[in-house]
């Protein structure tokens, strides 16, 4: 058995240096740590929603000291992870607006945005309570609604995305995707009071724009058409590929809205299972006609 394991190990090591496509990151400076970024998210979650996770019952000086300690730890971790992300893109020849020297300033700037992000999240929690008659309290929503976690992580990742930090925003939102089943690209622009009801299977593309007071249900896709290619056969990037959803829109379960030029006008309602590849004006109701159903009575079903 030992010989078999050794041969298998040797063959695996040999595969690292063969083949045209290299899927390893050996003998190089370290990449951002997925585990450290997730640990940072846990701590930020505690700071944004104090008393729900982590330390409880803190008040006065004890609370202030606790927050300072957590913020100091976050500053150190985020500085290191931002430096790693910047070093990576510089090595592969991509331009980055953040330098290694500016990583600490970037981390501090991000932490200074947490009070503003709390205001946005408070409006998101209230929108969930106002939009879901099954909700019994704000506490229940914060504790248990997957969309609140996914939107929290999105808003943090979007802030880093706006600060031009590479890699880390996508690591964060894909972690939330894995945990909740809700896939929001960090480049998406989302207004205030945003609520995703149930949430499983929601996909929101990176160039989508969503206004204020928008509510969507499970299985909704804000996606793109098939991608254009340039003269060399490469995908055309950095264009708007995903729709714009204006204020006060409701999108029901299973709806798919496609295209960068598609605009869903303010106050519109998009029904369940609708496939919508073009714009609609404000106040529109878009409904899918009921399919033709065959209902077979029990006696007839048994006879067949």
CSV table of N, CA and C in Angstrom, one decimal, residues 175-254:
chain,number,residue,atom,x,y,z
A,175,UNK,N,-17.8,33.4,-1.7
A,175,UNK,CA,-18.0,32.8,-0.4
A,175,UNK,C,-19.5,32.9,0.0
A,176,UNK,N,-20.1,34.1,-0.2
A,176,UNK,CA,-21.5,34.2,0.1
A,176,UNK,C,-22.4,33.4,-0.8
A,177,UNK,N,-22.0,33.3,-2.1
A,177,UNK,CA,-22.7,32.5,-3.0
A,177,UNK,C,-22.7,31.0,-2.5
A,178,UNK,N,-21.6,30.5,-2.1
A,178,UNK,CA,-21.5,29.2,-1.7
A,178,UNK,C,-22.3,28.9,-0.4
A,179,UNK,N,-22.4,29.9,0.5
A,179,UNK,CA,-23.1,29.8,1.7
A,179,UNK,C,-24.6,30.0,1.6
A,180,UNK,N,-25.0,30.8,0.6
A,180,UNK,CA,-26.5,31.2,0.6
A,180,UNK,C,-27.2,30.8,-0.7
A,181,UNK,N,-26.4,30.4,-1.8
A,181,UNK,CA,-27.0,30.2,-3.0
A,181,UNK,C,-27.4,31.4,-3.8
A,182,UNK,N,-27.0,32.6,-3.3
A,182,UNK,CA,-27.3,33.9,-3.9
A,182,UNK,C,-26.0,34.4,-4.5
A,183,UNK,N,-26.0,34.7,-5.8
A,183,UNK,CA,-24.8,35.0,-6.6
A,183,UNK,C,-24.9,36.5,-7.0
A,184,UNK,N,-24.2,37.4,-6.3
A,184,UNK,CA,-24.2,38.8,-6.7
A,184,UNK,C,-22.8,39.2,-7.0
A,185,UNK,N,-22.5,39.7,-8.2
A,185,UNK,CA,-21.2,40.1,-8.5
A,185,UNK,C,-20.8,41.4,-7.8
A,186,UNK,N,-19.6,41.6,-7.3
A,186,UNK,CA,-19.3,42.8,-6.6
A,186,UNK,C,-19.3,44.1,-7.4
A,187,UNK,N,-19.3,44.0,-8.7
A,187,UNK,CA,-19.4,45.2,-9.5
A,187,UNK,C,-20.8,45.7,-9.7
A,188,UNK,N,-21.8,44.9,-9.3
A,188,UNK,CA,-23.2,45.3,-9.4
A,188,UNK,C,-23.4,46.6,-8.6
A,189,UNK,N,-24.3,47.5,-9.1
A,189,UNK,CA,-24.6,48.7,-8.4
A,189,UNK,C,-26.0,48.5,-7.8
A,190,UNK,N,-26.2,48.6,-6.5
A,190,UNK,CA,-27.5,48.3,-5.9
A,190,UNK,C,-27.8,49.5,-4.9
A,191,UNK,N,-29.0,50.0,-5.1
A,191,UNK,CA,-29.5,51.1,-4.2
A,191,UNK,C,-29.9,50.7,-2.9
A,192,UNK,N,-30.6,51.5,-2.2
A,192,UNK,CA,-31.0,51.2,-0.8
A,192,UNK,C,-32.3,50.4,-0.7
A,193,UNK,N,-32.5,49.9,0.5
A,193,UNK,CA,-33.8,49.1,0.8
A,193,UNK,C,-34.0,48.0,-0.3
A,194,UNK,N,-33.0,47.1,-0.4
A,194,UNK,CA,-33.0,46.0,-1.3
A,194,UNK,C,-33.3,44.7,-0.6
A,195,UNK,N,-34.3,44.0,-1.1
A,195,UNK,CA,-34.7,42.7,-0.4
A,195,UNK,C,-34.8,41.6,-1.5
A,196,UNK,N,-34.1,40.5,-1.1
A,196,UNK,CA,-34.2,39.2,-1.9
A,196,UNK,C,-35.0,38.3,-1.0
A,197,UNK,N,-36.2,37.9,-1.4
A,197,UNK,CA,-37.0,37.0,-0.6
A,197,UNK,C,-36.7,35.5,-1.0
A,198,UNK,N,-36.4,34.7,0.0
A,198,UNK,CA,-36.0,33.3,-0.1
A,198,UNK,C,-34.6,33.3,-0.7
A,199,UNK,N,-34.4,33.7,-1.9
A,199,UNK,CA,-33.1,33.9,-2.4
A,199,UNK,C,-32.4,32.8,-3.2
A,200,UNK,N,-32.7,31.6,-3.0
A,200,UNK,CA,-32.0,30.5,-3.6
A,200,UNK,C,-32.0,30.6,-5.1
A,201,UNK,N,-30.8,30.5,-5.7
A,201,UNK,CA,-30.8,30.6,-7.2
A,201,UNK,C,-30.8,31.9,-7.8
A,202,UNK,N,-30.7,33.0,-7.1
A,202,UNK,CA,-30.6,34.3,-7.6
A,202,UNK,C,-29.2,34.6,-8.2
A,203,UNK,N,-29.2,35.1,-9.4
A,203,UNK,CA,-27.9,35.5,-10.1
A,203,UNK,C,-28.0,36.9,-10.6
A,204,UNK,N,-27.1,37.8,-10.2
A,204,UNK,CA,-27.1,39.2,-10.6
A,204,UNK,C,-25.7,39.5,-11.1
A,205,UNK,N,-25.7,39.9,-12.4
A,205,UNK,CA,-24.4,40.1,-13.1
A,205,UNK,C,-23.7,41.4,-12.7
A,206,UNK,N,-22.4,41.4,-13.1
A,206,UNK,CA,-21.6,42.5,-12.6
A,206,UNK,C,-21.8,43.8,-13.2
A,207,UNK,N,-22.5,44.0,-14.3
A,207,UNK,CA,-22.8,45.3,-14.8
A,207,UNK,C,-24.3,45.7,-14.6
A,208,UNK,N,-25.0,44.9,-13.8
A,208,UNK,CA,-26.4,45.3,-13.5
A,208,UNK,C,-26.4,46.5,-12.6
A,209,UNK,N,-27.5,47.3,-12.8
A,209,UNK,CA,-27.8,48.4,-12.0
A,209,UNK,C,-29.2,48.3,-11.4
A,210,UNK,N,-29.3,48.3,-10.1
A,210,UNK,CA,-30.5,48.2,-9.4
A,210,UNK,C,-30.8,49.4,-8.5
A,211,UNK,N,-32.0,49.9,-8.7
A,211,UNK,CA,-32.4,51.2,-8.0
A,211,UNK,C,-32.8,50.9,-6.5
A,212,UNK,N,-33.5,51.9,-6.0
A,212,UNK,CA,-34.0,51.8,-4.6
A,212,UNK,C,-35.3,51.0,-4.5
A,213,UNK,N,-35.5,50.4,-3.3
A,213,UNK,CA,-36.8,49.7,-3.0
A,213,UNK,C,-37.1,48.7,-4.0
A,214,UNK,N,-36.2,47.9,-4.4
A,214,UNK,CA,-36.4,46.8,-5.3
A,214,UNK,C,-36.5,45.5,-4.5
A,215,UNK,N,-37.4,44.6,-4.9
A,215,UNK,CA,-37.7,43.3,-4.3
A,215,UNK,C,-37.6,42.3,-5.4
A,216,UNK,N,-36.8,41.2,-5.1
A,216,UNK,CA,-36.8,40.1,-6.1
A,216,UNK,C,-36.9,38.8,-5.3
A,217,UNK,N,-37.4,37.8,-6.0
A,217,UNK,CA,-37.6,36.5,-5.4
A,217,UNK,C,-36.6,35.5,-5.9
A,218,UNK,N,-36.8,34.2,-5.4
A,218,UNK,CA,-35.8,33.2,-5.7
A,218,UNK,C,-35.8,32.9,-7.2
A,219,UNK,N,-34.7,32.4,-7.7
A,219,UNK,CA,-34.5,32.0,-9.0
A,219,UNK,C,-34.5,33.1,-10.1
A,220,UNK,N,-34.4,34.3,-9.7
A,220,UNK,CA,-34.3,35.5,-10.6
A,220,UNK,C,-32.9,35.6,-11.2
A,221,UNK,N,-32.8,35.8,-12.5
A,221,UNK,CA,-31.5,36.1,-13.1
A,221,UNK,C,-31.5,37.4,-13.8
A,222,UNK,N,-30.6,38.3,-13.5
A,222,UNK,CA,-30.3,39.5,-14.2
A,222,UNK,C,-29.0,39.2,-15.0
A,223,UNK,N,-29.2,38.8,-16.2
A,223,UNK,CA,-28.1,38.2,-16.9
A,223,UNK,C,-27.7,38.9,-18.2
A,224,UNK,N,-26.9,38.3,-19.0
A,224,UNK,CA,-26.4,38.8,-20.3
A,224,UNK,C,-26.8,37.9,-21.4
A,225,UNK,N,-26.8,38.5,-22.6
A,225,UNK,CA,-26.9,37.7,-23.8
A,225,UNK,C,-25.6,37.0,-24.1
A,226,UNK,N,-25.5,36.1,-25.1
A,226,UNK,CA,-24.3,35.5,-25.5
A,226,UNK,C,-23.2,36.6,-25.8
A,227,UNK,N,-22.0,36.3,-25.4
A,227,UNK,CA,-21.0,37.4,-25.4
A,227,UNK,C,-20.4,37.6,-26.8
A,228,UNK,N,-20.2,38.9,-27.2
A,228,UNK,CA,-19.5,39.3,-28.4
A,228,UNK,C,-18.0,39.0,-28.3
A,229,UNK,N,-17.4,38.7,-29.5
A,229,UNK,CA,-16.0,38.5,-29.5
A,229,UNK,C,-15.4,39.5,-30.5
A,230,UNK,N,-14.1,39.9,-30.2
A,230,UNK,CA,-13.4,40.8,-31.1
A,230,UNK,C,-12.8,40.1,-32.3
A,231,UNK,N,-12.0,40.8,-33.1
A,231,UNK,CA,-11.5,40.3,-34.3
A,231,UNK,C,-10.5,39.1,-34.1
A,232,UNK,N,-9.9,39.1,-32.9
A,232,UNK,CA,-9.0,38.0,-32.6
A,232,UNK,C,-9.7,36.8,-31.9
A,233,UNK,N,-11.0,36.9,-31.8
A,233,UNK,CA,-11.8,35.8,-31.1
A,233,UNK,C,-11.8,35.8,-29.6
A,234,UNK,N,-11.4,36.9,-29.0
A,234,UNK,CA,-11.4,37.1,-27.6
A,234,UNK,C,-12.7,37.8,-27.2
A,235,UNK,N,-13.2,37.4,-26.0
A,235,UNK,CA,-14.4,38.0,-25.5
A,235,UNK,C,-14.3,39.5,-25.3
A,236,UNK,N,-15.3,40.3,-25.7
A,236,UNK,CA,-15.3,41.7,-25.5
A,236,UNK,C,-15.7,42.0,-24.0
A,237,UNK,N,-14.8,42.6,-23.3
A,237,UNK,CA,-15.0,42.9,-21.9
A,237,UNK,C,-15.3,44.4,-21.7
A,238,UNK,N,-15.6,44.7,-20.4
A,238,UNK,CA,-15.8,46.1,-20.0
A,238,UNK,C,-16.9,46.8,-20.7
A,239,UNK,N,-17.9,46.1,-21.1
A,239,UNK,CA,-19.1,46.7,-21.6
A,239,UNK,C,-20.3,46.4,-20.7
A,240,UNK,N,-21.4,47.2,-20.8
A,240,UNK,CA,-22.5,46.9,-20.0
A,240,UNK,C,-23.3,45.7,-20.6
A,241,UNK,N,-23.4,44.6,-19.9
A,241,UNK,CA,-24.0,43.4,-20.4
A,241,UNK,C,-25.3,43.0,-19.7
A,242,UNK,N,-25.6,43.6,-18.5
A,242,UNK,CA,-26.7,43.2,-17.7
A,242,UNK,C,-27.7,44.4,-17.5
A,243,UNK,N,-28.9,44.0,-17.2
A,243,UNK,CA,-30.0,45.1,-17.2
A,243,UNK,C,-29.9,46.1,-16.1
A,244,UNK,N,-30.7,47.1,-16.3
A,244,UNK,CA,-30.9,48.2,-15.3
A,244,UNK,C,-32.3,48.0,-14.8
A,245,UNK,N,-32.4,48.0,-13.4
A,245,UNK,CA,-33.7,47.8,-12.8
A,245,UNK,C,-34.0,49.1,-12.0
A,246,UNK,N,-35.0,49.9,-12.4
A,246,UNK,CA,-35.2,51.2,-11.7
A,246,UNK,C,-35.9,51.0,-10.4
A,247,UNK,N,-36.2,52.1,-9.7
A,247,UNK,CA,-36.7,52.1,-8.4
A,247,UNK,C,-38.1,51.4,-8.3
A,248,UNK,N,-38.4,50.8,-7.1
A,248,UNK,CA,-39.7,50.3,-6.8
A,248,UNK,C,-40.2,49.1,-7.7
A,249,UNK,N,-39.3,48.4,-8.2
A,249,UNK,CA,-39.6,47.2,-9.1
A,249,UNK,C,-39.7,46.0,-8.2
A,250,UNK,N,-40.7,45.1,-8.6
A,250,UNK,CA,-40.8,43.7,-8.0
A,250,UNK,C,-40.6,42.7,-9.1
A,251,UNK,N,-39.7,41.7,-8.9
A,251,UNK,CA,-39.5,40.7,-9.8
A,251,UNK,C,-39.7,39.4,-9.2
A,252,UNK,N,-40.7,38.6,-9.7
A,252,UNK,CA,-41.1,37.4,-9.0
A,252,UNK,C,-40.3,36.2,-9.5
A,253,UNK,N,-40.5,35.1,-8.8
A,253,UNK,CA,-39.7,33.9,-8.9
A,253,UNK,C,-39.5,33.4,-10.3
A,254,UNK,N,-38.2,33.0,-10.6
A,254,UNK,CA,-37.9,32.4,-11.9
A,254,UNK,C,-37.8,33.3,-13.1
